[in-house]
CSV table of C-alpha atoms in Angstrom, one decimal:
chain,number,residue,atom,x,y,z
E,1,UNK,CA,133.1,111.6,85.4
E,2,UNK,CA,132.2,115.3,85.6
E,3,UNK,CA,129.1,114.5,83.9
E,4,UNK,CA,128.0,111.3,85.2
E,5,UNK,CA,124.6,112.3,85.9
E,6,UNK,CA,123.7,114.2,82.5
E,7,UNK,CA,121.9,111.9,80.7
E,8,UNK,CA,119.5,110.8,84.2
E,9,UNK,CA,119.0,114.9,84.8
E,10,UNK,CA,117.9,114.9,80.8
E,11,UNK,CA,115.6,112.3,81.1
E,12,UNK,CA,114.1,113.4,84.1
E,13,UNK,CA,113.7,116.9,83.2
E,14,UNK,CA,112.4,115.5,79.8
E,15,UNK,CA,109.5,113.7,82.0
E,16,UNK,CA,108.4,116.6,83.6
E,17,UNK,CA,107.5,118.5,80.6
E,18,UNK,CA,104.0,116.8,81.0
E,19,UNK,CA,103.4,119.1,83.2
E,20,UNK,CA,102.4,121.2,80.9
E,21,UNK,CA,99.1,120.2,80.6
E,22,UNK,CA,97.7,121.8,84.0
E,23,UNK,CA,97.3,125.0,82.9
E,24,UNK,CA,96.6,126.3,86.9
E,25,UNK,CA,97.3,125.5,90.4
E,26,UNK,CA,94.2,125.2,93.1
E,27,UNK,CA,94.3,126.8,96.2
E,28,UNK,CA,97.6,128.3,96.6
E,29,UNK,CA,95.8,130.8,99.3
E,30,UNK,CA,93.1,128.4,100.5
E,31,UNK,CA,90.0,128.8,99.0
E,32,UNK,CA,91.1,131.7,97.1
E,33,UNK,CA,91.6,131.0,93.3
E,34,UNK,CA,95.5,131.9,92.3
E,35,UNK,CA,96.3,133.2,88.9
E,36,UNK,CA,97.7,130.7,86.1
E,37,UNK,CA,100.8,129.5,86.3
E,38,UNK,CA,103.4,129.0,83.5
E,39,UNK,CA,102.9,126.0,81.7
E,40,UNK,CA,106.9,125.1,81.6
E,41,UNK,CA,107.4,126.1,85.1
E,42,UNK,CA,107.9,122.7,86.5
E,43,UNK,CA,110.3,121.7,84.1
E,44,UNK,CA,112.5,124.7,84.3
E,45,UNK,CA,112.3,124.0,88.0
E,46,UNK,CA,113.3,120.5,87.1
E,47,UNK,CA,116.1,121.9,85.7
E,48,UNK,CA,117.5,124.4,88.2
E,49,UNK,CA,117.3,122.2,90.8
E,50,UNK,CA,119.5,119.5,88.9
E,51,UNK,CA,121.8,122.3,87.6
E,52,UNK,CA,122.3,124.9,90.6
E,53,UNK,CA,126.3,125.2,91.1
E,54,UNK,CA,126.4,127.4,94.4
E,55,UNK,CA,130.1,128.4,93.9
E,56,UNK,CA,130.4,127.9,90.4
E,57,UNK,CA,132.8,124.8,90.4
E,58,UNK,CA,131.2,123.1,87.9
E,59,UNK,CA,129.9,120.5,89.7
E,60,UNK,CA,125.5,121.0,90.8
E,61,UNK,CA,125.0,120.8,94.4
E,62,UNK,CA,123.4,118.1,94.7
E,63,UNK,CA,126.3,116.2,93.2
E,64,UNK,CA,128.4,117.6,95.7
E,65,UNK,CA,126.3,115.7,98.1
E,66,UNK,CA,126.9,112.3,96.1
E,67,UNK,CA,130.9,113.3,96.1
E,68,UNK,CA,131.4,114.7,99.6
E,69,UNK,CA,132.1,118.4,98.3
E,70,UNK,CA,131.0,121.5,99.8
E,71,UNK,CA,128.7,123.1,97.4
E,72,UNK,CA,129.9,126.8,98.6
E,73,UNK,CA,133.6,126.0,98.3
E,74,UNK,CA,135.6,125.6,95.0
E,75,UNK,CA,138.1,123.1,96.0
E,76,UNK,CA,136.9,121.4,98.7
E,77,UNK,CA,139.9,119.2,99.4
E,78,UNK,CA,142.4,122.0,98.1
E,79,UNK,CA,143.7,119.8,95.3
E,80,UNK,CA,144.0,123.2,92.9
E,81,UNK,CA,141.5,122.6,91.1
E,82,UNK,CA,137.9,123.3,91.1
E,83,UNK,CA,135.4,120.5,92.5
E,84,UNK,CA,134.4,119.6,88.9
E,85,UNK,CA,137.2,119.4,87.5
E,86,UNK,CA,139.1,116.9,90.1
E,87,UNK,CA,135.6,114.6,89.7
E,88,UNK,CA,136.2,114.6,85.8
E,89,UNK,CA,140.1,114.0,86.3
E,90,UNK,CA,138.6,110.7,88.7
E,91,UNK,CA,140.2,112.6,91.6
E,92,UNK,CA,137.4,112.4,93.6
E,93,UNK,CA,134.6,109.3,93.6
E,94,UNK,CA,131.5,109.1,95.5
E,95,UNK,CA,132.0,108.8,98.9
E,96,UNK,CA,130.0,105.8,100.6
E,97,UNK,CA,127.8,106.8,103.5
E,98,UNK,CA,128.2,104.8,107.0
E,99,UNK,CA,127.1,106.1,110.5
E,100,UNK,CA,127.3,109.9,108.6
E,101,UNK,CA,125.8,112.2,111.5
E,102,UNK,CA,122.6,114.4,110.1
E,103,UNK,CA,122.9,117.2,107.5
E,104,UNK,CA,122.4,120.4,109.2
E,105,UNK,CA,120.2,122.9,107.0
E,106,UNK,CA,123.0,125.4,106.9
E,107,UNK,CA,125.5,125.8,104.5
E,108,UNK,CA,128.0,122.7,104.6
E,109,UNK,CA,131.9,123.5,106.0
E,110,UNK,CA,134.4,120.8,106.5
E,111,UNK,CA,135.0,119.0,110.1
E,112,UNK,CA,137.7,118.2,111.9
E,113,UNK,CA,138.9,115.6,108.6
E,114,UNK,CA,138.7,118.4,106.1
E,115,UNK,CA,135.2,116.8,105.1
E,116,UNK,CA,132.3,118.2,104.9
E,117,UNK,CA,129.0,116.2,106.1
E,118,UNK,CA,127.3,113.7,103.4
E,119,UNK,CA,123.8,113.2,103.0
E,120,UNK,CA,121.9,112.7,105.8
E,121,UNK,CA,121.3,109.6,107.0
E,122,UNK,CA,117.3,108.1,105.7
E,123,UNK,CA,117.4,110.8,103.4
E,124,UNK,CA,116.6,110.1,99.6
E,125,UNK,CA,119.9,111.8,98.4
E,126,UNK,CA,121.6,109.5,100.8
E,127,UNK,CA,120.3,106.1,99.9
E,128,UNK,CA,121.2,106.9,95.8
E,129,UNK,CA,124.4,107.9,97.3
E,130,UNK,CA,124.8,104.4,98.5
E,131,UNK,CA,123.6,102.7,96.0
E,132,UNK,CA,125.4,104.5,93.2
E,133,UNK,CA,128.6,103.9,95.3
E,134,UNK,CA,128.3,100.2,95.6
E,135,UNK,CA,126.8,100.0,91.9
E,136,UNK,CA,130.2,102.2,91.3
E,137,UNK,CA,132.7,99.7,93.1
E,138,UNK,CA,131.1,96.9,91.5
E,139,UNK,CA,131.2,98.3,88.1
E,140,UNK,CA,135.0,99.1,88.4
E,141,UNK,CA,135.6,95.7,89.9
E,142,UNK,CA,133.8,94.3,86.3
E,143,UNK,CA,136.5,96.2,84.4
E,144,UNK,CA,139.2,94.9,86.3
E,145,UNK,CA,139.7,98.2,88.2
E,146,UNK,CA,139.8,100.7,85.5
E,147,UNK,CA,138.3,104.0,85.0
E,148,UNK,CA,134.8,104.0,83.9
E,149,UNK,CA,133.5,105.6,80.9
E,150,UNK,CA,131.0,108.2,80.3
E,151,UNK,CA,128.4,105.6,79.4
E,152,UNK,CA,129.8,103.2,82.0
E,153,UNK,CA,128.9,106.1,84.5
E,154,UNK,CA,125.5,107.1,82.8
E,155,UNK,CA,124.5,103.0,83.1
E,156,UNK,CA,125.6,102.7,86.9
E,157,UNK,CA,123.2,106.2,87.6
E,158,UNK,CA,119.9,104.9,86.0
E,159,UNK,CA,120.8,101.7,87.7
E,160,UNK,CA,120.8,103.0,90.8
E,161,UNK,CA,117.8,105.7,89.6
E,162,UNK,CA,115.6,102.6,88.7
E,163,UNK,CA,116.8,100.6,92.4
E,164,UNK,CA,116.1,103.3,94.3
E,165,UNK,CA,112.7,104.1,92.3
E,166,UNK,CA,111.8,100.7,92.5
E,167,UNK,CA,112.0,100.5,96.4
E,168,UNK,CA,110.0,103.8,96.6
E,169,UNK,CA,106.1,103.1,97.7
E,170,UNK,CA,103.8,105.8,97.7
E,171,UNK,CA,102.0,106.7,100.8
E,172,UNK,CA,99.1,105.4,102.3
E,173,UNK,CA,96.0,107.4,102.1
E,174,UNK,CA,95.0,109.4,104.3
E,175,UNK,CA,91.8,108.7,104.7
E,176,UNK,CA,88.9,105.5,103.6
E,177,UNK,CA,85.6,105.2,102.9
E,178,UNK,CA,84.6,103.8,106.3
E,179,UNK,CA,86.3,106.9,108.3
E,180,UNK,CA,83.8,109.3,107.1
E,181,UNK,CA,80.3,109.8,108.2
E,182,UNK,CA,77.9,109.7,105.7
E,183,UNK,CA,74.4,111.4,106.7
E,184,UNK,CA,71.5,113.7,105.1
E,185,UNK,CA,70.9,113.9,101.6
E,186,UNK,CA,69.7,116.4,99.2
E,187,UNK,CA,69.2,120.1,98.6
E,188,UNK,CA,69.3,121.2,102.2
E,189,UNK,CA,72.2,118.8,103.2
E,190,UNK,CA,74.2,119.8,100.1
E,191,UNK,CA,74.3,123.3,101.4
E,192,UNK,CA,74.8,122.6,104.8
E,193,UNK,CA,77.3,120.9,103.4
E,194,UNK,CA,79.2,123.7,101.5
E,195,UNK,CA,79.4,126.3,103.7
E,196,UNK,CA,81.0,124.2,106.5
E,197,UNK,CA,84.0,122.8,103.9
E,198,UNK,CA,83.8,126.8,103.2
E,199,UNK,CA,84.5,127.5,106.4
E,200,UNK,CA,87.4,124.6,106.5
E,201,UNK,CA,89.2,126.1,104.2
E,202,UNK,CA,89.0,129.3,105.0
E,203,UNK,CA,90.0,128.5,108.3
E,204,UNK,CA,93.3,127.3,106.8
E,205,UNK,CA,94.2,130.3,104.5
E,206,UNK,CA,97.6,131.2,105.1
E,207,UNK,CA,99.4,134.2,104.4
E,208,UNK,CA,101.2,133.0,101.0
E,209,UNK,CA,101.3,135.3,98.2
E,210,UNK,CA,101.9,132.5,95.5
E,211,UNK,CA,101.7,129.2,94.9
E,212,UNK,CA,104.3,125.9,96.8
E,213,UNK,CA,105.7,125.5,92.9
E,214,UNK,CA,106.9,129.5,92.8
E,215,UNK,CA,108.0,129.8,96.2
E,216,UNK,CA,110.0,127.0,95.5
E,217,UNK,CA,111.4,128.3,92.6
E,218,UNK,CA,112.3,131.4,94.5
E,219,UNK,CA,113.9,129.3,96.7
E,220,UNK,CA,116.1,127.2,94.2
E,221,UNK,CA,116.7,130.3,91.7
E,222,UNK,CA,117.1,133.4,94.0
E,223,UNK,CA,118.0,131.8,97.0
E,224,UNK,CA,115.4,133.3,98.9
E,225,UNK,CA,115.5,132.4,102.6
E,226,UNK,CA,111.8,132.6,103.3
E,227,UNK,CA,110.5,130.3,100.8
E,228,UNK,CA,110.9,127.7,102.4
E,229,UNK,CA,109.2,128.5,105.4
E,230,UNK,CA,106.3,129.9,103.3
E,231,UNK,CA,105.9,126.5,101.7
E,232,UNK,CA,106.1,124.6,105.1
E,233,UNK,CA,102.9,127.1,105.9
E,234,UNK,CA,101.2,125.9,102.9
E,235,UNK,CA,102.0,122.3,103.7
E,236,UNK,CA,100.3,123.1,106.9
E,237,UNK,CA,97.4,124.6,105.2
E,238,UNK,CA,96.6,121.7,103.2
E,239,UNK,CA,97.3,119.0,105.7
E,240,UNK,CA,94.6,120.7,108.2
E,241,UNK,CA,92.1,121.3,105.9
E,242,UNK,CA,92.2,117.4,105.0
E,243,UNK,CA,91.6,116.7,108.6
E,244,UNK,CA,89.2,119.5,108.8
E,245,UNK,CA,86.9,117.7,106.0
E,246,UNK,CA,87.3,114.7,107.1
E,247,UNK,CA,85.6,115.6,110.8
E,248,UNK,CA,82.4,116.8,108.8
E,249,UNK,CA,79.4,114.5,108.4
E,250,UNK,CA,79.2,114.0,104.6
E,251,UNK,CA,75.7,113.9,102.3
E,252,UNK,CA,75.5,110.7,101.0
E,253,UNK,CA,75.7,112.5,97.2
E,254,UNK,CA,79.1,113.8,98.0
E,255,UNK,CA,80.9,110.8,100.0
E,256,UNK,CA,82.7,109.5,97.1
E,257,UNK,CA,84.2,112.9,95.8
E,258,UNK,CA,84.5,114.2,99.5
E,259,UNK,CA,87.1,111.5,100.3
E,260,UNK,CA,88.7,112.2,97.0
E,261,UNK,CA,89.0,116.0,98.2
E,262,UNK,CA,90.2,114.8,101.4
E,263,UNK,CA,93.5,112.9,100.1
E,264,UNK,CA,94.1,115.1,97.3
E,265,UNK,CA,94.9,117.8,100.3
E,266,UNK,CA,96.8,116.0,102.2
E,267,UNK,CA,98.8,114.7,99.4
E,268,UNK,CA,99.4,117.8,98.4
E,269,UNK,CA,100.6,118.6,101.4
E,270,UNK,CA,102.8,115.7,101.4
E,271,UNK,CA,104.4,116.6,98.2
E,272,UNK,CA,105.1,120.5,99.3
E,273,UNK,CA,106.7,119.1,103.1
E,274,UNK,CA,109.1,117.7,100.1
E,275,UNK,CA,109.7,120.9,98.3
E,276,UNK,CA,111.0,122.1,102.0
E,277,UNK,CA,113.7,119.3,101.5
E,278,UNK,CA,115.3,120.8,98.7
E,279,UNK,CA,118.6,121.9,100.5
E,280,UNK,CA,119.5,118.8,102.4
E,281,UNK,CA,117.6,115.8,100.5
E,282,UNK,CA,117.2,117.5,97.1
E,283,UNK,CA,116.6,113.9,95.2
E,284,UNK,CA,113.1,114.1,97.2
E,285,UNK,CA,112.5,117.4,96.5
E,286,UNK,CA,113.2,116.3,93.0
E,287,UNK,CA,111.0,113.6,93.1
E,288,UNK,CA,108.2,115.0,94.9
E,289,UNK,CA,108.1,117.7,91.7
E,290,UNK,CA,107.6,114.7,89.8
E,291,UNK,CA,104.3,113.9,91.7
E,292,UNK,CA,103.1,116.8,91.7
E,293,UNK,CA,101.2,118.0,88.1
E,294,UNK,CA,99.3,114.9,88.4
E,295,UNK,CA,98.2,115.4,92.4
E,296,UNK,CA,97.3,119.0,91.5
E,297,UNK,CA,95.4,117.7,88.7
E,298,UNK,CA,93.3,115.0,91.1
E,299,UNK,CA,92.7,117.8,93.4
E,300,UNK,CA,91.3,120.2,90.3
E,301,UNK,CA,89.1,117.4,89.5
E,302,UNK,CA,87.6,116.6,92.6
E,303,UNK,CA,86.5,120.2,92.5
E,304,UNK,CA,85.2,120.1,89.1
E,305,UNK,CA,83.4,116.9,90.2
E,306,UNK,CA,82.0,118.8,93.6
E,307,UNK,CA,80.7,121.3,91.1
E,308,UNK,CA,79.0,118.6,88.8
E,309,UNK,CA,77.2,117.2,91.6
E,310,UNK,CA,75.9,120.1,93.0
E,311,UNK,CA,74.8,121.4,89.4
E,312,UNK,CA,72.9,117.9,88.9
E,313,UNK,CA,71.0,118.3,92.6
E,314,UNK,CA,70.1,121.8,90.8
E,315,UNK,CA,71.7,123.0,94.1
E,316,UNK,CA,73.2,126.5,92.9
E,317,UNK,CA,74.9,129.1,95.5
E,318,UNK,CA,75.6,132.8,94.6
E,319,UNK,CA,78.5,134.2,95.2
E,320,UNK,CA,77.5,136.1,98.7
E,321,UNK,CA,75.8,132.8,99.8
E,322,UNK,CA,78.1,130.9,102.1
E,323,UNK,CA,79.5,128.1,100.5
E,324,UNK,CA,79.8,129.6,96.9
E,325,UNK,CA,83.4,129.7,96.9
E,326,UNK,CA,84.0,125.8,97.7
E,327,UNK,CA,81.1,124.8,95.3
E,328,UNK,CA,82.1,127.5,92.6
E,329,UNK,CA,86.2,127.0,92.7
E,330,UNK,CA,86.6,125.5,89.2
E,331,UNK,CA,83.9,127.7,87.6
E,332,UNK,CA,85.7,131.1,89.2
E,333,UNK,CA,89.0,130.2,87.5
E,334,UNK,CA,87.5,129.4,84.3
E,335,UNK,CA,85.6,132.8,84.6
E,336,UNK,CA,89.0,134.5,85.6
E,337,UNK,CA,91.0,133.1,83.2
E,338,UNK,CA,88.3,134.3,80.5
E,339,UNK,CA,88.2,137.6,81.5
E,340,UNK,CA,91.9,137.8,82.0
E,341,UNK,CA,91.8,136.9,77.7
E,342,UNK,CA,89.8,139.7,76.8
E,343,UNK,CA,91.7,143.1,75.7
């Protein structure tokens, strides 16, 4: 039972190798163009996530949530053994969750019962929890109340995987077509245009060094304390600069693309407010990494589309011209990243 969740970590991990087609990640410092990332970075991520063992009991921490174990003590419920090993012996089974009282974002200790906290409550981690445990139950029940094998296990965990998946909707947009305000068109209007989304953006640049995928790699891999809080900044970045945009009166040329921009931000934003969950609900961590090569890839389109439309009006901006930067984004990383080849 030690390994119950092996083959669904394999899989998963497998699926985020297509990440390795987005070869670099837009406006990790707000309009500022950050330097490529590593093409396998999400799935190593992926992977440390799924595999971190805190203190080394051979059981990952977020298991420990799904069993009731502290991930920073070996034998939880002193039975002389190490966590991992008591869950592969079937001495200790998923714990159901009922009326649990909120994870707190430090380290877990045991209460009063020798326990220490489950998931919390609404949490991701804590509704697989619940599902795999009645999937669990029932399974058992099937076999007449024996042990479950390996594959037995592996079967109830996609089970659950695909339930919870299944009962998973993604978010509304943020914004529709009939919030904006179209007006103006043309040359003039196009500019106008840029420099004010300019200044949106730059308005939002926080002080982040790297990108919401290293921090949170920092986080998971060095246990770096700050990460977190640098990502929730980023977060914060992209979710006002979406409702920055979206206050600007739009050229008619640009609506369709503009409200593209707009969402792209503020899923983005979305999707790092998940990263911050990795210590208390990593499943949605987990699953927001899934989301996210594709929503940094809509947002690097919208911008190479903002650049196509502006280079069809024949509506070109220098670099010292305001507005350059938010018209010129894709264009600057391609001219980076060209530069950066030569020896």
């Amino acid at each position: 039972m030690g390994q119950i969740l092996r083959n669904w970590r394999v899989t998963l991990a497998a699926f985020f190798a297509v990440a390795a087609i987005i070869g670099s990640y837009l406006l990790a410092r707000g309009i500022e163009s950050p330097p490529a990332a590593q093409a396998s970075t999400e799935s190593a991520l992926l992977q440390a996530i799924a595999e971190k063992d805190s203190d080394g009991d051979g059981l990952p921490d977020w298991e420990e949530a799904l069993y009731g174990t502290s991930a920073n003590i070996t034998d939880t419920f002193r039975l002389g053994m190490a966590d991992g090993e008591a869950v592969a012996k079937g001495l200790i089974v998923p714990r159901a969750i009922a009326d649990m009282s909120t994870l707190a974002s430090s380290p877990a200790v045991p209460g009063p019962n020798g326990l220490p906290p489950a998931p919390a409550e609404g949490t991701l981690t804590a509704a697989f929890a619940q599902n795999f445990f009645t999937l669990y139950l029932a399974a058992k029940q099937r076999k007449g109340g024996e042990n479950l094998s390996e594959s037995d296990m592996a079967n109830v965990a996609n089970e659950a995987l695909s339930s919870l998946s299944s009962a998973i909707t993604a978010a509304p947009d943020f914004k529709s077509a009939k919030d904006l305000t179209v007006s103006g068109s043309g040359a003039e209007a196009l500019r106008a245009f840029a420099a004010d989304a300019e200044a949106v953006l730059l308005k939002n640049t926080n002080n982040a060094t790297t990108s919401e995928l290293n921090y949170l790699k920092n986080a998971v891999e060095n246990n770096d304390i700050t990460a977190l809080s640098h990502i929730a900044s980023i977060a914060k970045g992209y979710r006002d600069s979406a409702a920055g945009l979206a206050m600007l009166p739009v050229p008619q040329e640009l609506a369709s693309v503009d409200l593209a921009l707009i969402n792209s931000l503020m899923r983005m934003s979305e999707i790092a407010t998940d990263f911050t969950r990795v210590n208390d609900d990593p499943l949605a961590a987990m699953l927001a990494l899934q989301q996210y090569p594709q929503a940094v890839l809509a947002l690097g389109n919208a911008f190479v589309r903002i650049g196509t439309i502006y280079k069809d009006a024949d509506v070109s901006l220098l670099a010292s011209t305001p507005g350059a930067s938010f018209v010129n984004l894709i264009s600057d990383v391609a001219a980076s990243k060209q530069v950066a080849k030569k020896p």
